Amino acid sequence: MIDLRSDTLTLPDEPMLRTILTARLGDDGRLDAEGRGEDLAVNELEDMAAEVSGKEAGLLCASGTMGNQAALLTWCRPGDTVLIDELQHLDRSEKTAFTPRFGQLKKVTYRSDASLMPNTASMEEELKNGPVKLICIENTHNYTGGACIDLKRMAEIRSLADRYGVPVHMDGARVFNAAAFLGTTVKEIARYVDSLMFCVSKGLGAPVGSLLCGTRKFISEAKEMRKLLGGAMRQAGIIAAPAIYALKHNVERLREDNENAQFCASLLKDLKKVKAQQNVQTNIMMLDMEGAGITPQEFCARAKERGLLIRPIIGSFVRLVFYKGITRSDAERAAAIVREIDGEL
Ligand SMILES: *Cc1c(COP(=O)(O)O)cnc(C)c1O
């Protein structure tokens, strides 16, 4: 079975798991005068996250959801308005900060261009309309098929935000894939935002965790928020150690995942009914079932019968995700299966 449901399916390998045995563990919930916990592996990971993102400090969170929501709730207070993308993960899938039962934040949305990057004119319309407390962007963008925001657009978003005096939070769950595609570093991308979250549990291949990064002051407040969300952990070095390993060993190879996704798309240029995304940049590619005479669910069921696990993601789309352990020949086989099913429609 070729399983392309998500890059969260990466399993820790032996050398990664071995790092847990020698991790310098302690109680990360017990803080010293500087607000640092006693788990040295967690501290090492948080310092690495700060370094790689060019921010003052990092904070280990149990999930990307916790990292994003802690950020929103740190930047904003109930009733504040947040400017987000129409199809942003932190709204569509996470919700916490926006539901009346929890964060009680309000949202206004901006559109994307044909380039799938945030349309700054659309952003400015909303900024003009009324007080916006925070701007959120997503790089790479999940629901539109792994699109990147390039450095030029990042700079434009920054200068717009500065003109209106609004901070920017970036959901960078897969920002390392973006850096690989854009031929730059995460630090260069992160220069333009005030806070960012990235996941080590996706393409980077660690079992658990996400890092929230920002100024020392922001991270110290976010740490309080993480505690309120139930996210103060104890010997969290057990998850920090594999994450450190991931940042040391699994960043360079993300290029392969991006290339495998692009390769798969290149084999699906002339499908009969299904539309395969052609502007693939990173490790996600989408198949659009609109007008193909089959539902996304049914398409996935037929793929499963042939040995390919994929899943419906949003609207008429099915998502294929490429990650460590998925080879070029898996990508080729996956394309062949999609072709076979399309041929029968
Ligand atoms: C996966 C993902 C998250 C959150 O990740 P979890 O660790 O599953 O909570 C946030 N944003 C984007 C764009 C994602 O793809």
mmCIF file of C-alpha atoms in Angstrom, residues 14-233:
data_model
loop_
_atom_site.group_PDB
_atom_site.id
_atom_site.type_symbol
_atom_site.label_atom_id
_atom_site.label_comp_id
_atom_site.label_asym_id
_atom_site.label_seq_id
_atom_site.Cartn_x
_atom_site.Cartn_y
_atom_site.Cartn_z
ATOM 1 C CA GLU A 14 16.144 3.899 14.866
ATOM 2 C CA PRO A 15 18.775 6.657 15.180
ATOM 3 C CA MET A 16 16.026 9.172 15.914
ATOM 4 C CA LEU A 17 14.506 6.930 18.585
ATOM 5 C CA ARG A 18 17.915 6.301 20.143
ATOM 6 C CA THR A 19 18.280 10.022 20.942
ATOM 7 C CA ILE A 20 15.540 9.607 23.549
ATOM 8 C CA LEU A 21 17.691 7.248 25.637
ATOM 9 C CA THR A 22 20.421 9.818 26.199
ATOM 10 C CA ALA A 23 18.268 12.968 26.344
ATOM 11 C CA ARG A 24 18.923 15.149 29.392
ATOM 12 C CA LEU A 25 15.451 15.092 30.892
ATOM 13 C CA GLY A 26 13.884 17.162 33.658
ATOM 14 C CA ASP A 27 10.602 18.814 34.615
ATOM 15 C CA ASP A 28 9.854 21.348 31.883
ATOM 16 C CA GLY A 29 6.924 22.713 33.908
ATOM 17 C CA ARG A 30 9.210 23.793 36.784
ATOM 18 C CA LEU A 31 10.574 27.218 35.869
ATOM 19 C CA ASP A 32 13.660 29.112 36.998
ATOM 20 C CA ALA A 33 13.896 32.898 37.507
ATOM 21 C CA GLU A 34 14.278 33.392 33.740
ATOM 22 C CA GLY A 35 11.162 31.332 33.058
ATOM 23 C CA ARG A 36 13.064 28.349 31.659
ATOM 24 C CA GLY A 37 12.111 24.792 32.513
ATOM 25 C CA GLU A 38 14.366 22.065 33.877
ATOM 26 C CA ASP A 39 14.330 19.738 30.859
ATOM 27 C CA LEU A 40 17.610 20.460 29.086
ATOM 28 C CA ALA A 41 16.593 18.689 25.874
ATOM 29 C CA VAL A 42 13.524 20.932 25.598
ATOM 30 C CA ASN A 43 15.669 24.015 26.209
ATOM 31 C CA GLU A 44 18.125 22.882 23.534
ATOM 32 C CA LEU A 45 15.298 22.361 21.023
ATOM 33 C CA GLU A 46 13.702 25.720 21.822
ATOM 34 C CA ASP A 47 17.079 27.450 21.349
ATOM 35 C CA MET A 48 17.554 25.660 18.013
ATOM 36 C CA ALA A 49 14.077 26.774 16.904
ATOM 37 C CA ALA A 50 14.918 30.369 17.815
ATOM 38 C CA GLU A 51 18.195 30.119 15.914
ATOM 39 C CA VAL A 52 16.741 28.563 12.773
ATOM 40 C CA SER A 53 13.884 31.090 12.635
ATOM 41 C CA GLY A 54 16.034 34.077 13.576
ATOM 42 C CA LYS A 55 13.769 34.913 16.511
ATOM 43 C CA GLU A 56 14.729 35.536 20.150
ATOM 44 C CA ALA A 57 12.932 32.540 21.608
ATOM 45 C CA GLY A 58 11.081 29.310 20.867
ATOM 46 C CA LEU A 59 8.393 27.327 22.655
ATOM 47 C CA LEU A 60 7.719 23.606 22.297
ATOM 48 C CA CYS A 61 4.010 22.870 21.860
ATOM 49 C CA ALA A 62 2.281 19.502 21.774
ATOM 50 C CA SER A 63 0.836 20.204 18.311
ATOM 51 C CA GLY A 64 0.675 22.792 15.577
ATOM 52 C CA THR A 65 -2.859 23.535 16.661
ATOM 53 C CA MET A 66 -1.677 24.366 20.166
ATOM 54 C CA GLY A 67 1.131 26.548 18.789
ATOM 55 C CA ASN A 68 -1.159 28.531 16.492
ATOM 56 C CA GLN A 69 -3.943 28.916 19.034
ATOM 57 C CA ALA A 70 -1.539 29.945 21.802
ATOM 58 C CA ALA A 71 -0.193 32.584 19.397
ATOM 59 C CA LEU A 72 -3.655 33.933 18.505
ATOM 60 C CA LEU A 73 -4.720 34.053 22.144
ATOM 61 C CA THR A 74 -1.477 35.776 23.113
ATOM 62 C CA TRP A 75 -1.745 38.478 20.445
ATOM 63 C CA CYS A 76 -5.483 39.042 20.928
ATOM 64 C CA ARG A 77 -8.219 39.411 23.537
ATOM 65 C CA PRO A 78 -11.871 38.255 23.233
ATOM 66 C CA GLY A 79 -13.699 40.406 20.682
ATOM 67 C CA ASP A 80 -10.549 41.359 18.732
ATOM 68 C CA THR A 81 -10.569 40.962 14.957
ATOM 69 C CA VAL A 82 -8.030 38.829 13.125
ATOM 70 C CA LEU A 83 -7.363 39.069 9.396
ATOM 71 C CA ILE A 84 -6.992 35.583 7.939
ATOM 72 C CA ASP A 85 -6.935 33.812 4.609
ATOM 73 C CA GLU A 86 -10.280 32.415 3.385
ATOM 74 C CA LEU A 87 -8.934 28.879 3.564
ATOM 75 C CA GLN A 88 -6.662 29.098 6.542
ATOM 76 C CA HIS A 89 -5.953 25.941 8.562
ATOM 77 C CA LEU A 90 -6.009 27.773 11.892
ATOM 78 C CA ASP A 91 -9.636 28.698 11.233
ATOM 79 C CA ARG A 92 -11.020 25.848 9.137
ATOM 80 C CA SER A 93 -9.505 23.026 11.056
ATOM 81 C CA GLU A 94 -8.410 24.366 14.445
ATOM 82 C CA LYS A 95 -11.114 26.906 15.364
ATOM 83 C CA THR A 96 -10.398 27.271 19.124
ATOM 84 C CA ALA A 97 -9.569 30.976 19.077
ATOM 85 C CA PHE A 98 -12.632 31.828 16.975
ATOM 86 C CA THR A 99 -15.357 29.831 18.689
ATOM 87 C CA PRO A 100 -17.681 31.725 21.049
ATOM 88 C CA ARG A 101 -17.029 29.020 23.650
ATOM 89 C CA PHE A 102 -13.268 29.653 23.779
ATOM 90 C CA GLY A 103 -11.248 32.472 22.244
ATOM 91 C CA GLN A 104 -14.177 34.625 21.050
ATOM 92 C CA LEU A 105 -12.042 36.285 18.396
ATOM 93 C CA LYS A 106 -13.685 37.673 15.282
ATOM 94 C CA LYS A 107 -12.346 37.175 11.797
ATOM 95 C CA VAL A 108 -12.258 38.993 8.507
ATOM 96 C CA THR A 109 -10.795 37.322 5.447
ATOM 97 C CA TYR A 110 -8.585 38.135 2.481
ATOM 98 C CA ARG A 111 -8.365 36.455 -0.922
ATOM 99 C CA SER A 112 -5.455 34.803 -2.669
ATOM 100 C CA ASP A 113 -4.136 35.694 -6.133
ATOM 101 C CA ALA A 114 -3.998 33.324 -9.068
ATOM 102 C CA SER A 115 -0.436 32.766 -7.803
ATOM 103 C CA LEU A 116 -2.108 31.385 -4.643
ATOM 104 C CA MET A 117 -0.272 34.001 -2.568
ATOM 105 C CA PRO A 118 -2.149 36.458 -0.324
ATOM 106 C CA ASN A 119 -3.590 39.339 -2.334
ATOM 107 C CA THR A 120 -2.309 42.444 -0.557
ATOM 108 C CA ALA A 121 -5.008 44.697 -2.038
ATOM 109 C CA SER A 122 -7.638 42.412 -0.554
ATOM 110 C CA MET A 123 -5.770 42.505 2.756
ATOM 111 C CA GLU A 124 -5.640 46.291 2.695
ATOM 112 C CA GLU A 125 -9.400 46.591 2.114
ATOM 113 C CA GLU A 126 -9.969 44.856 5.424
ATOM 114 C CA LEU A 127 -7.243 46.777 7.228
ATOM 115 C CA LYS A 128 -8.885 50.024 6.087
ATOM 116 C CA ASN A 129 -12.297 48.860 7.243
ATOM 117 C CA GLY A 130 -11.649 48.711 10.898
ATOM 118 C CA PRO A 131 -9.311 47.808 13.677
ATOM 119 C CA VAL A 132 -7.511 44.546 12.972
ATOM 120 C CA LYS A 133 -5.410 43.165 15.811
ATOM 121 C CA LEU A 134 -3.429 40.498 13.960
ATOM 122 C CA ILE A 135 -2.725 39.341 10.413
ATOM 123 C CA CYS A 136 -2.335 35.606 9.762
ATOM 124 C CA ILE A 137 -0.679 33.968 6.781
ATOM 125 C CA GLU A 138 0.089 30.336 5.937
ATOM 126 C CA ASN A 139 3.354 29.282 4.266
ATOM 127 C CA THR A 140 3.167 26.688 2.707
ATOM 128 C CA HIS A 141 -0.567 26.766 2.224
ATOM 129 C CA ASN A 142 -2.270 23.455 2.925
ATOM 130 C CA TYR A 143 -5.760 23.703 1.396
ATOM 131 C CA THR A 144 -4.581 25.208 -1.871
ATOM 132 C CA GLY A 145 -1.984 22.506 -2.465
ATOM 133 C CA GLY A 146 1.272 23.485 -0.753
ATOM 134 C CA ALA A 147 1.717 26.915 -2.367
ATOM 135 C CA CYS A 148 4.537 29.119 -1.058
ATOM 136 C CA ILE A 149 4.551 32.837 -0.328
ATOM 137 C CA ASP A 150 7.795 34.082 -1.895
ATOM 138 C CA LEU A 151 10.133 36.608 -0.273
ATOM 139 C CA LYS A 152 8.901 39.483 -2.415
ATOM 140 C CA ARG A 153 5.297 38.970 -1.300
ATOM 141 C CA MET A 154 6.419 38.396 2.287
ATOM 142 C CA ALA A 155 8.122 41.815 2.177
ATOM 143 C CA GLU A 156 4.975 43.421 0.736
ATOM 144 C CA ILE A 157 2.847 41.902 3.490
ATOM 145 C CA ARG A 158 5.336 43.172 6.076
ATOM 146 C CA SER A 159 5.282 46.726 4.789
ATOM 147 C CA LEU A 160 1.479 46.703 4.636
ATOM 148 C CA ALA A 161 1.337 45.410 8.223
ATOM 149 C CA ASP A 162 3.767 48.129 9.320
ATOM 150 C CA ARG A 163 1.702 50.833 7.654
ATOM 151 C CA TYR A 164 -1.304 49.757 9.731
ATOM 152 C CA GLY A 165 0.726 48.863 12.825
ATOM 153 C CA VAL A 166 -0.521 45.268 12.959
ATOM 154 C CA PRO A 167 1.643 42.243 13.865
ATOM 155 C CA VAL A 168 1.854 39.202 11.569
ATOM 156 C CA HIS A 169 1.637 35.548 12.636
ATOM 157 C CA MET A 170 2.695 32.866 10.185
ATOM 158 C CA ASP A 171 1.379 29.322 10.278
ATOM 159 C CA GLY A 172 4.536 27.701 8.969
ATOM 160 C CA ALA A 173 3.551 24.088 9.628
ATOM 161 C CA ARG A 174 5.527 23.243 6.456
ATOM 162 C CA VAL A 175 7.755 26.321 6.192
ATOM 163 C CA PHE A 176 10.848 24.113 5.730
ATOM 164 C CA ASN A 177 9.252 22.779 2.524
ATOM 165 C CA ALA A 178 8.709 26.400 1.458
ATOM 166 C CA ALA A 179 12.358 27.271 2.123
ATOM 167 C CA ALA A 180 13.438 24.248 0.046
ATOM 168 C CA PHE A 181 11.253 25.303 -2.891
ATOM 169 C CA LEU A 182 12.143 29.003 -2.709
ATOM 170 C CA GLY A 183 15.846 28.216 -2.415
ATOM 171 C CA THR A 184 16.140 30.212 0.789
ATOM 172 C CA THR A 185 16.218 29.672 4.545
ATOM 173 C CA VAL A 186 13.443 29.625 7.105
ATOM 174 C CA LYS A 187 15.186 32.567 8.754
ATOM 175 C CA GLU A 188 14.864 34.665 5.577
ATOM 176 C CA ILE A 189 11.142 33.885 5.338
ATOM 177 C CA ALA A 190 10.575 34.482 9.052
ATOM 178 C CA ARG A 191 12.251 37.905 8.948
ATOM 179 C CA TYR A 192 8.941 39.342 7.756
ATOM 180 C CA VAL A 193 6.739 38.027 10.557
ATOM 181 C CA ASP A 194 6.452 38.683 14.269
ATOM 182 C CA SER A 195 5.634 35.115 15.255
ATOM 183 C CA LEU A 196 5.618 31.773 13.513
ATOM 184 C CA MET A 197 4.766 28.178 14.214
ATOM 185 C CA PHE A 198 6.410 25.234 12.489
ATOM 186 C CA CYS A 199 5.776 21.502 12.882
ATOM 187 C CA VAL A 200 8.465 18.897 13.443
ATOM 188 C CA SER A 201 5.811 16.170 13.255
ATOM 189 C CA LYS A 202 5.203 16.479 9.500
ATOM 190 C CA GLY A 203 7.833 16.285 6.764
ATOM 191 C CA LEU A 204 10.651 16.700 9.276
ATOM 192 C CA GLY A 205 9.734 13.259 10.550
ATOM 193 C CA ALA A 206 9.718 13.667 14.343
ATOM 194 C CA PRO A 207 6.919 11.884 16.207
ATOM 195 C CA VAL A 208 5.388 14.841 18.105
ATOM 196 C CA GLY A 209 5.611 18.585 18.415
ATOM 197 C CA SER A 210 5.592 22.073 16.976
ATOM 198 C CA LEU A 211 7.612 25.162 17.802
ATOM 199 C CA LEU A 212 6.229 28.645 18.284
ATOM 200 C CA CYS A 213 8.849 31.390 17.824
ATOM 201 C CA GLY A 214 8.950 35.124 18.463
ATOM 202 C CA THR A 215 10.422 37.745 20.773
ATOM 203 C CA ARG A 216 11.380 36.757 24.310
ATOM 204 C CA LYS A 217 8.457 38.790 25.657
ATOM 205 C CA PHE A 218 5.946 37.220 23.260
ATOM 206 C CA ILE A 219 7.159 33.690 24.004
ATOM 207 C CA SER A 220 7.018 34.252 27.736
ATOM 208 C CA GLU A 221 3.358 35.310 27.415
ATOM 209 C CA ALA A 222 2.652 32.452 25.020
ATOM 210 C CA LYS A 223 4.097 30.087 27.606
ATOM 211 C CA GLU A 224 1.432 31.224 30.075
ATOM 212 C CA MET A 225 -1.189 30.656 27.398
ATOM 213 C CA ARG A 226 0.215 27.203 26.617
ATOM 214 C CA LYS A 227 -0.190 26.354 30.297
ATOM 215 C CA LEU A 228 -3.822 27.494 30.236
ATOM 216 C CA LEU A 229 -4.367 25.224 27.246
ATOM 217 C CA GLY A 230 -2.977 22.294 29.224
ATOM 218 C CA GLY A 231 0.271 22.295 27.310
ATOM 219 C CA ALA A 232 2.866 22.541 30.092
ATOM 220 C CA MET A 233 4.563 19.147 29.826
#
